[in-house]
Structure formats: structure tokens, C-alpha cells
Short mmCIF file of C-alpha atoms in Angstrom, two decimals:
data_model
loop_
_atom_site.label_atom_id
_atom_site.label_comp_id
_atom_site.label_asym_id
_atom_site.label_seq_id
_atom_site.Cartn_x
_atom_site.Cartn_y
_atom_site.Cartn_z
CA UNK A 191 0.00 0.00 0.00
CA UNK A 192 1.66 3.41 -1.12
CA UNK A 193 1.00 6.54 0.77
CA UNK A 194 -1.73 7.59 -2.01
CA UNK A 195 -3.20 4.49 -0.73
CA UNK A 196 -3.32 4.69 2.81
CA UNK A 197 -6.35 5.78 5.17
CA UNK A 198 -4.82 9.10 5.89
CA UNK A 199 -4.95 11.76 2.87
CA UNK A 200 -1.03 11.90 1.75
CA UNK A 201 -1.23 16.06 1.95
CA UNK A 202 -3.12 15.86 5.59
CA UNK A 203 -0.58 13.77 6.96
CA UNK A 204 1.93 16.37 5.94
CA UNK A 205 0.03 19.60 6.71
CA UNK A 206 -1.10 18.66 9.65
CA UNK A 207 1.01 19.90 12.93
CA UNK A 208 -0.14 17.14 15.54
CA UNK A 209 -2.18 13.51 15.29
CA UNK A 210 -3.57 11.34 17.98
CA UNK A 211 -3.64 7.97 18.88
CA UNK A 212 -6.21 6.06 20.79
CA UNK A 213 -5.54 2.65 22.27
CA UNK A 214 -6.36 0.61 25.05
CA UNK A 215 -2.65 -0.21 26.00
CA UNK A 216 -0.90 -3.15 28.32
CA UNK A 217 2.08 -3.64 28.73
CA UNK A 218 2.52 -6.17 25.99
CA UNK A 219 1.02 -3.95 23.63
CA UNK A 220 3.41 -1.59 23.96
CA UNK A 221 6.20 -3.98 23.98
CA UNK A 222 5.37 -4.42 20.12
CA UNK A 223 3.27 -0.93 19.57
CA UNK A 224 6.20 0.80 21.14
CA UNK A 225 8.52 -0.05 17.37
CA UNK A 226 5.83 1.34 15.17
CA UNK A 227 4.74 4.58 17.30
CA UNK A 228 8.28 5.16 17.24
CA UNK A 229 9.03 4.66 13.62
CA UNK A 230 6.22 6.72 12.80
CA UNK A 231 7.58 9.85 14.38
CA UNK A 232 10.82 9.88 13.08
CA UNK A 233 9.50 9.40 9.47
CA UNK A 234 6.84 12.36 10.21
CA UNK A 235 8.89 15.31 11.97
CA UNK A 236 6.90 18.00 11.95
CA UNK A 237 3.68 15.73 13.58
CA UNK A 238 3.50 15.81 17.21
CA UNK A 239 2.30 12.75 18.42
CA UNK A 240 0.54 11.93 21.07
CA UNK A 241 -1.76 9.44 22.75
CA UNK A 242 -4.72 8.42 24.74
CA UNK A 243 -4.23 5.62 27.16
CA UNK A 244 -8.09 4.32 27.51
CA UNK A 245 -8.28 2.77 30.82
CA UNK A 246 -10.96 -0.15 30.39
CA UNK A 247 -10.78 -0.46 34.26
CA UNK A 248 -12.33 2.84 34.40
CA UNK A 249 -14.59 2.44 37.52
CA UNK A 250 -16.35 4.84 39.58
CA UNK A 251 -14.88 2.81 42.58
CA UNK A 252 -12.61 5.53 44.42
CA UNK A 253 -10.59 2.17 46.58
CA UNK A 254 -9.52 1.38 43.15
CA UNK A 255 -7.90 4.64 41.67
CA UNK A 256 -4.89 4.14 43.49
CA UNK A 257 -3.27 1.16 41.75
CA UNK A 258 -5.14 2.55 38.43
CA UNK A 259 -3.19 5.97 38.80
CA UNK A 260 0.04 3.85 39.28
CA UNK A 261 -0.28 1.88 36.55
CA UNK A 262 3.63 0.96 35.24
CA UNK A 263 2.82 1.45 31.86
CA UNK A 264 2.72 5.10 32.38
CA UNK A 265 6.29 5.20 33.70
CA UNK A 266 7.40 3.54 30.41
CA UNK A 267 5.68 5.95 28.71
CA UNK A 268 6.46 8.95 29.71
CA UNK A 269 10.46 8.14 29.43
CA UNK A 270 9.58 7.68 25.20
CA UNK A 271 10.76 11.07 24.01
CA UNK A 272 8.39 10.50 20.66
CA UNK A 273 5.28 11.18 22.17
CA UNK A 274 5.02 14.82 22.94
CA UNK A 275 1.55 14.59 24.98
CA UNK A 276 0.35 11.02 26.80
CA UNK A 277 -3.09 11.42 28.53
CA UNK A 278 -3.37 9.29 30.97
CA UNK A 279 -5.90 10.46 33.31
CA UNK A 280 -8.84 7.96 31.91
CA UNK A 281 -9.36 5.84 35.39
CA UNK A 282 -12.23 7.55 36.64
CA UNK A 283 -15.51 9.24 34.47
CA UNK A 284 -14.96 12.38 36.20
CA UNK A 285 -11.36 12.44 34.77
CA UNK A 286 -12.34 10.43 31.23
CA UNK A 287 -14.86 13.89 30.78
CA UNK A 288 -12.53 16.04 31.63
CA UNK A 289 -9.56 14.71 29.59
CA UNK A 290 -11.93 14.71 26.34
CA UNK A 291 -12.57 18.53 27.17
CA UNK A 292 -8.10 18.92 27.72
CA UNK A 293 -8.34 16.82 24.41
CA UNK A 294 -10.84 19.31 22.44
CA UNK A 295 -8.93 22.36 23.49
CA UNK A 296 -6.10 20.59 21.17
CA UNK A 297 -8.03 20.58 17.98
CA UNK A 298 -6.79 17.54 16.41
CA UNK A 299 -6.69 17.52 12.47
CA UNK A 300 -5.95 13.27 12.76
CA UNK A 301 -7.12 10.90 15.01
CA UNK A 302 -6.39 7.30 14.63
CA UNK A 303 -7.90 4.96 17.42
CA UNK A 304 -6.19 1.63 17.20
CA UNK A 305 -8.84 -0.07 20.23
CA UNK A 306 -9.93 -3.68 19.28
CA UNK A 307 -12.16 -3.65 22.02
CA UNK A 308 -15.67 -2.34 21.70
CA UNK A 309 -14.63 -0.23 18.50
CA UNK A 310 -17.73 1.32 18.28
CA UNK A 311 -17.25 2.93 21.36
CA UNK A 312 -13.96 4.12 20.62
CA UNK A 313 -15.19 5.98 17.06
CA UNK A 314 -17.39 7.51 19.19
CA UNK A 315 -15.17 9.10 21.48
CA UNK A 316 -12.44 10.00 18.45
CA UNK A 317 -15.44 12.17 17.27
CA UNK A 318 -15.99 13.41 20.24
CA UNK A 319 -12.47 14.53 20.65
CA UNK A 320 -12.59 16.02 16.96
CA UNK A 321 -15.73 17.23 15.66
CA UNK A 322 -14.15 18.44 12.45
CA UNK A 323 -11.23 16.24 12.17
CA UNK A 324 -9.77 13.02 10.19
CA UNK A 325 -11.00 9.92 11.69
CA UNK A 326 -9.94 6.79 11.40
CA UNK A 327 -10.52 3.74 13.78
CA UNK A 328 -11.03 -0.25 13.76
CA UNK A 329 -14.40 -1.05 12.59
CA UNK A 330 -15.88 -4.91 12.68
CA UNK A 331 -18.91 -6.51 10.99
CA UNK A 332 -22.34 -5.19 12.20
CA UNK A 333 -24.86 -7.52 13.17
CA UNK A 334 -28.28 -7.24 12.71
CA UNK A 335 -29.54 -6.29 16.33
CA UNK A 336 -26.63 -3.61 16.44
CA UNK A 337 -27.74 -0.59 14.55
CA UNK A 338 -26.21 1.53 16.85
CA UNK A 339 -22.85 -0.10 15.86
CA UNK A 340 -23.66 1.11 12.73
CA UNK A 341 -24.33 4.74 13.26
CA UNK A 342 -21.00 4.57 15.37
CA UNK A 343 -19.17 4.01 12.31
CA UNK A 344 -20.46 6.23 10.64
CA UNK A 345 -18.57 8.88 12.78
CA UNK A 346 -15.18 7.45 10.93
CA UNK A 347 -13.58 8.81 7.49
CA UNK A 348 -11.90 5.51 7.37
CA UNK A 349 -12.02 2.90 9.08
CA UNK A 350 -9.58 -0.73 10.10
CA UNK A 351 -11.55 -4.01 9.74
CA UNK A 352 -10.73 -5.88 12.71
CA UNK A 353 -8.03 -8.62 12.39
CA UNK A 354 -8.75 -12.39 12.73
CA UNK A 355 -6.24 -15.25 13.67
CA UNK A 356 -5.82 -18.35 11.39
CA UNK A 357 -5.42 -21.19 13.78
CA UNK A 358 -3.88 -22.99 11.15
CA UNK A 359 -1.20 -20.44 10.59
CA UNK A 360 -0.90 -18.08 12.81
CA UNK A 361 0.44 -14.73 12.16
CA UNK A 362 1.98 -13.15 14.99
CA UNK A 363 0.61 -9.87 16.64
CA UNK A 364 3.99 -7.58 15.28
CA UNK A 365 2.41 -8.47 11.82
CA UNK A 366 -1.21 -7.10 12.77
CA UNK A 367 0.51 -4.18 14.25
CA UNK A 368 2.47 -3.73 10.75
CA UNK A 369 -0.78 -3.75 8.70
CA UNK A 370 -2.12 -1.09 10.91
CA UNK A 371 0.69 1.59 10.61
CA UNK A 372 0.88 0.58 7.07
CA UNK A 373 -2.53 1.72 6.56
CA UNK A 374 -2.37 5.27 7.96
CA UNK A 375 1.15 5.61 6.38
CA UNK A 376 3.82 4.22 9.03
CA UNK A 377 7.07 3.05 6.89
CA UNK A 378 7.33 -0.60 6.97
CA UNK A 379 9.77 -2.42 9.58
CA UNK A 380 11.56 -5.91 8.94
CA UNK A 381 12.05 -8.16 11.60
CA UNK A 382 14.93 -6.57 13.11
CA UNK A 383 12.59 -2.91 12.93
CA UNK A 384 9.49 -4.77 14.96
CA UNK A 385 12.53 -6.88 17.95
CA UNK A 386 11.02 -5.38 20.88
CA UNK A 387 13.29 -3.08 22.86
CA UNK A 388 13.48 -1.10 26.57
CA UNK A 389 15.90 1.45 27.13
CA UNK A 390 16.18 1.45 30.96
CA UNK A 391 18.12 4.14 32.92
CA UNK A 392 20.96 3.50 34.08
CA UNK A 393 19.89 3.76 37.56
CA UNK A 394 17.25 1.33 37.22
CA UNK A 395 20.12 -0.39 36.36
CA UNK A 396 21.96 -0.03 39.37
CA UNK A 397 18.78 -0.28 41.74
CA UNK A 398 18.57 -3.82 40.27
CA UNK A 399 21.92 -4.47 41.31
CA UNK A 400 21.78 -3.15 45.04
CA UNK A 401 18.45 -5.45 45.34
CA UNK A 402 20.15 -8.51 44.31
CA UNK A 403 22.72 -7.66 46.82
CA UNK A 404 20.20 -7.03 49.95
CA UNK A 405 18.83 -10.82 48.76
CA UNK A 406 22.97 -12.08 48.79
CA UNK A 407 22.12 -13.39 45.41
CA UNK A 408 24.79 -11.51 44.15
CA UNK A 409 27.88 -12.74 43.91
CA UNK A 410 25.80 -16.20 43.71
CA UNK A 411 27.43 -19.76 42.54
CA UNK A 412 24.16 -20.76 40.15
CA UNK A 413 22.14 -18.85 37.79
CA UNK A 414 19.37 -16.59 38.27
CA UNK A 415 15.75 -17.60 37.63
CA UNK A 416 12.79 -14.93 37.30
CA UNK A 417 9.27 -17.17 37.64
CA UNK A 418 6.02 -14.95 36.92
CA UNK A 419 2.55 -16.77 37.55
CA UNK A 420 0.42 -13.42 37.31
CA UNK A 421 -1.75 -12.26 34.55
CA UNK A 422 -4.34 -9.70 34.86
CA UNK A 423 -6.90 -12.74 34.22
CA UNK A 424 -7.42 -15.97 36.42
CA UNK A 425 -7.50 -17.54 32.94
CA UNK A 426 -4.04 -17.07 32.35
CA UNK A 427 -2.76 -17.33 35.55
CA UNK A 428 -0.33 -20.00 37.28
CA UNK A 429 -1.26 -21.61 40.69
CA UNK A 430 1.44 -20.26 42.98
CA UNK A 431 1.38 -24.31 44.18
CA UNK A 432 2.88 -24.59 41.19
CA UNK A 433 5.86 -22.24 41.77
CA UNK A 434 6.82 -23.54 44.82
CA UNK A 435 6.45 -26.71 43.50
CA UNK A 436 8.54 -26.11 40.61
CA UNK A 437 10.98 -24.18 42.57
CA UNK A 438 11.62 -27.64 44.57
CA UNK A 439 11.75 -29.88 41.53
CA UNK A 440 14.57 -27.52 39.97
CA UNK A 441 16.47 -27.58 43.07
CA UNK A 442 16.74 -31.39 42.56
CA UNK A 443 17.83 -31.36 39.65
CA UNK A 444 22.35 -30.91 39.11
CA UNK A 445 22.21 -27.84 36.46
CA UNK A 446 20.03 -25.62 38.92
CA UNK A 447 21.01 -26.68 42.25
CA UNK A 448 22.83 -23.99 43.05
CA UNK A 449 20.31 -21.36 41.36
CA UNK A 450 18.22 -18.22 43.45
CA UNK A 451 14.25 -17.68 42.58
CA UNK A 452 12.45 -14.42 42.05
CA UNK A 453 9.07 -15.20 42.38
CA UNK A 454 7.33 -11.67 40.47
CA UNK A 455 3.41 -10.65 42.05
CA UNK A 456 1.80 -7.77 41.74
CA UNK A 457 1.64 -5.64 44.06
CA UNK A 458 -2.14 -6.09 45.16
CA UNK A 459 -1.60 -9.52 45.51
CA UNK A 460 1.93 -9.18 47.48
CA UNK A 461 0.97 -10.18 50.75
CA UNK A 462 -1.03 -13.10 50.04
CA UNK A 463 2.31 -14.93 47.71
CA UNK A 464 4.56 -14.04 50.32
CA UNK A 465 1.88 -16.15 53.17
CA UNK A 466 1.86 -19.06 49.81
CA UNK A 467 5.45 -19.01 49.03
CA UNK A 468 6.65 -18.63 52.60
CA UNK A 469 4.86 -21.97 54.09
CA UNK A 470 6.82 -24.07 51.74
CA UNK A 471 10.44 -22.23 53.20
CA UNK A 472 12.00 -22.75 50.04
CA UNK A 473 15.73 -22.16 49.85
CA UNK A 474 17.17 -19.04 47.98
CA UNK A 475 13.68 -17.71 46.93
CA UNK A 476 12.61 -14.03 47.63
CA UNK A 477 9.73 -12.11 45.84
CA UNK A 478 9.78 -9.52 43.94
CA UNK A 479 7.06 -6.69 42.55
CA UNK A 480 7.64 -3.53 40.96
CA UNK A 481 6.06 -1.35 43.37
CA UNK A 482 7.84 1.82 42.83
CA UNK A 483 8.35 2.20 38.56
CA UNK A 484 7.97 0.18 35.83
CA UNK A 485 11.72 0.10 35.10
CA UNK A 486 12.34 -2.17 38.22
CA UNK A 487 11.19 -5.04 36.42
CA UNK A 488 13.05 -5.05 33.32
CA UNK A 489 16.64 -3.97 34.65
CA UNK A 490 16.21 -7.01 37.21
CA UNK A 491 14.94 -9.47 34.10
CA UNK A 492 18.27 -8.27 32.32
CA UNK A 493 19.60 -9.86 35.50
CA UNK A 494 18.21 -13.24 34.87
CA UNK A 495 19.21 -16.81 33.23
CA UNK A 496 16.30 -17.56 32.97
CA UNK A 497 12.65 -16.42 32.73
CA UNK A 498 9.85 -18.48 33.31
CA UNK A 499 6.67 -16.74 32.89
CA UNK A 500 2.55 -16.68 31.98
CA UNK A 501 1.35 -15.10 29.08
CA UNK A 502 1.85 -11.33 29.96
CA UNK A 503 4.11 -8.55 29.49
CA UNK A 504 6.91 -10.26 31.00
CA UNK A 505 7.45 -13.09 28.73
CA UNK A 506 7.72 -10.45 25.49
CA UNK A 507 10.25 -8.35 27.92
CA UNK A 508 12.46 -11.37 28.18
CA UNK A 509 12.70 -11.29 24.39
CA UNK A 510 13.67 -7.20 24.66
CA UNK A 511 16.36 -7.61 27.38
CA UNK A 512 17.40 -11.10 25.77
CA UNK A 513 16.90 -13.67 28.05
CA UNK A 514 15.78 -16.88 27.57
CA UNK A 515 12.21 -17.42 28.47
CA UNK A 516 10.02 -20.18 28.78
CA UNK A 517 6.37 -18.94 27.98
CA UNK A 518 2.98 -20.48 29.40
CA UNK A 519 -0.08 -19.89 27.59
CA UNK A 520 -3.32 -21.46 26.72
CA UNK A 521 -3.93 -22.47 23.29
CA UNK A 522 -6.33 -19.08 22.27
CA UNK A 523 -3.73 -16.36 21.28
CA UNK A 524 -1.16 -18.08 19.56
CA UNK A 525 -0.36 -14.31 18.19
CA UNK A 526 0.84 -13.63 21.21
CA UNK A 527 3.92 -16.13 21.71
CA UNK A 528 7.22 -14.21 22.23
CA UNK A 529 8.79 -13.18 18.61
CA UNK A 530 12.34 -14.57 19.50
CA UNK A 531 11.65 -18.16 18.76
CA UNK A 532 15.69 -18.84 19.27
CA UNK A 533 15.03 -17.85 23.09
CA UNK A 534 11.64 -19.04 23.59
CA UNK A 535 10.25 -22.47 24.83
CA UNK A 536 6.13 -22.18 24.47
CA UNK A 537 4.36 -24.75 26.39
CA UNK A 538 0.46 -24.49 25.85
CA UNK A 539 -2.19 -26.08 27.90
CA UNK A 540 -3.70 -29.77 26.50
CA UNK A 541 -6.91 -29.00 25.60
CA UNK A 542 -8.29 -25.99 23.46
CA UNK A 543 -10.31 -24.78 26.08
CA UNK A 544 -7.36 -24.66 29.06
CA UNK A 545 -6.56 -22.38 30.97
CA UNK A 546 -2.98 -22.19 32.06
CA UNK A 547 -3.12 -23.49 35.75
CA UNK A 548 -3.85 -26.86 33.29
CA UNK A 549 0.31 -26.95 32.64
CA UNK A 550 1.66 -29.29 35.22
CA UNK A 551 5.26 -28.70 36.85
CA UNK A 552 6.58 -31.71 35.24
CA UNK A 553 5.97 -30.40 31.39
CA UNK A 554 7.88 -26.89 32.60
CA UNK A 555 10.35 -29.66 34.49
CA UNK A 556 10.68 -31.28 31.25
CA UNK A 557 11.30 -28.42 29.07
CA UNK A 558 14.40 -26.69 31.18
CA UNK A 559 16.06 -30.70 31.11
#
């Protein structure tokens, strides 16, 4: 598709002073999106881009701004120097009205919203944001009880049809992202272009350091292992049984005898691993959970031999800080395996309809052997 072609007019994109994005962003997102949003900048210069962070926790629920305000991605965010305005107060509908008023006052000429979720909504709320502006979002097929789908849609100048997997052969989600930016005129990446990256200050750097020290796993005889069971879903969670148990079985075995355990939980769920992990008194094994900025967890991954983790942000950060990983996930997204298949062992549930707690100790067991 040539920029003639694409869903943004060829002059607007180059008139145009400014262009927003929309998505509904987690951290794996980003650890793909991030190549893309930052290819598009540098080959449009004179575009100041920024982007709206949809929170789809959004609650009215004031016990549960606190960890939404927090929320790492933001930190990762804010240290990208090609996004020149990042709104991120979205949490609450007090502050989702008033950040579409802060969004008005900027008189977008381009909005893109990239949300797969509830798209409808999302073209919606572009308009909203620009009355008079270039819209383009993700559109899917209309049903026949939806008309107001349909007069949603209509709100776009041009709109993304949704993607869809093929089981058979899967394409992976740095591809989907490629067809989007190709379509609203982002230059094309090769596989080295879409490797996911982090560039983590050097005093995240040394914080990781000083941490391993307080847990005297530094100097240490064995190697390192990073094991995260948490997703933001039970589905694709692993029973922290599991990790202890797993944790024991290693430390049978000659190669990782000598080895030290992070065990990674997030922080609302902190106190209740360390009472699970702590009533098996496993040797060498301390917990760990990001609690202060996002770039905690990658500078102590970049630690690591080894990463062991559920289908989450983590296991695509073990590809950008090169580390081997082994990756748990259920048989749904195979999109979503890590895109450094050299350094990645996937091991997927049995059955189609699995969740993860379905993978026994004994098939991670057999994969590290």
C-alpha cells in the first residue's frame, strides 16, 4: 500500500502539525506498539504525536484509583521522548470527561484509534475529541440487532476491519501491528525494525543491582531464575502451588542446584504470595514486585538466566532484554507467543479450552532438562 493508498490523505498527513492515537494499551502492547509509534515519528517530523491511554478499568470505585493511577505502563511511557503529549488520566468518568474537554482544546486535524475492544465505542469518542477532524478507527462486521454499531461508524472517514487469527497459521501480533501503521502511512519495519526493545536508565540499572545484593544473590554460585505466575486474568494465571512446587523440583535437579528464585506478584496480591510461598520455606527464593516504577522489572529481568513466565508482558520483555524465556499460555492467542523463537520455549495447555493453571510442573520440568 503506497501513501496515495493509505487511510490518511497523503497532503493531511503532511500539513497537519499534531495527530492522535487512541488505544487501550498493556504492557505487551506496547512492547510491540512501542517499534511502530516510534518509527512513525521519526519518518513524520513535523507531527506531534501523542496518545490516549483508555483505561478499560475505568470504575467509579474511588478504593480502586490508586493502583489505576500507578499503573507501570505510564512510567514507560512517559520516558519515550516521541510522544510529545500522553493522557493518561482515563481511570475515573470524572477524569475520562474532563480529559476529552483537555483533548478538544487541542483541535486535532488526525485521530487514529487503534482499540480492538468495543470499536464502536472508541469511534465515538475520536469524534468526540474532533468534531471536524480526520478519523480513522477499527471497525468490525455489524450484526443485525446492532444498529447503533452502525451509526457509530459512521462517525469514521476511514475505518480498520478488525483482524482475525488463522489457527492454522498463525500470524503473529507484530504483523497485525504492521498492517495497521501501514494503513495510515507508518514506513514498513523488517524483523529486526518490529525486535522489541526497553531502554532502561541506568539507575534502574543499578537499583537492580543493590536489590540482588540485599537478597545475597549476588555474587551467587548458580544462575538466576525470574518465575512470573500473574496475569491480569485468572484464565491465564499460574497456581502459585505450582511455583513452589517447581521451585523444589529444579532444586533437585544438578544444572540448577545452586540457582536463586524471584518469584514476580503484583503488588495487590503481594501479601497473600509471600503467606503461599513462605509456608513451603524454600531455599534461595525471595519475591519480587515492581512497586515503585515500571523500570524495576526489566533492569532485574536483564539480571536473569532464565525467565519463566505466563502469558503477559513479561514473557515479550524477556525477548527485549534477551533472556531466555520459557512462555505459558493457553492455546487461544497463539499471536501472542514471544517473537524470539531462538530464546523461547512455548508450552500451551492440553486442551483448546485450558486455561494455564492446566500446565503441570513436570511439562515446565521437562522443558528446562
Amino acid at each position: 500500500m503506497t501513501q496515495t493508498q493509505t487511510l490518511i490523505p497523503a497532503e493531511l498527513l503532511q500539513k497537519s502539525d499534531k495527530i492522535l492515537f487512541i488505544a487501550h494499551l498493556a504492557l505487551g502492547d506496547f512492547t510491540y506498539l512501542q517499534n511502530f509509534f516510534k518509527a512513525f515519528a521519526e519518518a513524520y517530523p513535523h507531527l506531534s504525536v501523542h496518545l490516549w491511554v483508555d483505561e478499560v478499568r475505568r470504575t467509579s470505585n474511588s478504593a480502586e484509583w490508586g493502583h489505576l493511577k500507578k499503573y507501570s505502563l505510564y512510567d514507560w511511557l512517559g520516558a519515550c521522548g516521541f510522544f510529545k503529549k500522553v493522557y493518561t488520566q482515563t481511570y475515573s468518568p470524572e477524569l475520562y470527561e474532563a480529559s476529552i474537554r483537555e483533548a478538544r482544546q487541542e483541535h486535532y486535524p488526525i485521530v487514529v484509534s487503534l482499540a480492538t475492544l468495543r470499536p464502536h465505542q472508541y469511534a465515538t469518542l475520536a469524534r468526540a475529541i474532533s468534531p471536524d477532524g480526520w478519523i480513522v478507527g477499527m471497525a468490525k462486521p455489524v450484526k443485525f440487532f446492532q444498529p447503533h454499531h452502525r451509526l457509530a461508524y459512521r462517525k469514521l472517514d476511514a475505518a480498520i476491519p478488525s483482524y482475525r487469527v488463522d489457527r492454522a497459521n498463525p500470524q503473529h501480533i507484530s504483523d497485525v501491528y504492521a498492517h495497521w501503521f501501514r494503513q495510515v502511512g507508518g514506513p514498513e519495519l523488517d524483523a529486526a525494525g518490529r525486535f522489541p526493545f526497553v531502554e532502561i536508565p541506568e539507575a534502574w540499572h543499578q537499583h537492580a543491582h543493590k536489590q540482588l545484593a540485599t537478597w545475597e544473590f549476588a555474587p551467587r554460585p548458580g544462575k538466576l531464575v525470574f518465575i512470573n505466575p500473574y496475569a491480569k486474568t485468572k484464565k491465564r494465571c499460574w497456581p502459585l502451588e505450582h511455583v513452589a512446587e517447581l521451585i523444589q523440583a529444579m532444586q533437585r535437579l544438578d544444572a540448577w542446584r545452586d540457582s536463586s528464585f524471584v518469584v514476580n506478584a503484583v503488588p495487590q496480591e503481594l501479601a497473600h504470595a509471600r503467606q503461599v510461598i513462605g509456608s513451603y520455606r524454600l531455599q534461595r527464593t525471595e519475591l519480587f514486585s515492581a512497586e515503585d516504577n515500571f523500570f524495576q522489572l526489566p533492569a532485574l529481568l536483564a539480571q536473569c538466566d532464565l525467565i519463566i513466565s505466563v502469558e503477559t508482558a513479561v514473557m515479550h520483555l524477556a525477548n527485549a532484554v534477551h533472556v531466555p524465556v520459557i512462555a505459558l499460555m493457553r492455546q487461544k492467542n497463539p499471536e501472542w507467543t514471544p517473537i524470539d523463537r531462538n530464546h523461547s520455549t512455548v508450552i500451551t495447555a492440553p486442551n483448546a479450552r485450558d486455561w494455564v493453571k492446566a500446565i503441570s510442573v513436570e511439562q515446565v520440568i521437562r522443558a528446562i532438562q
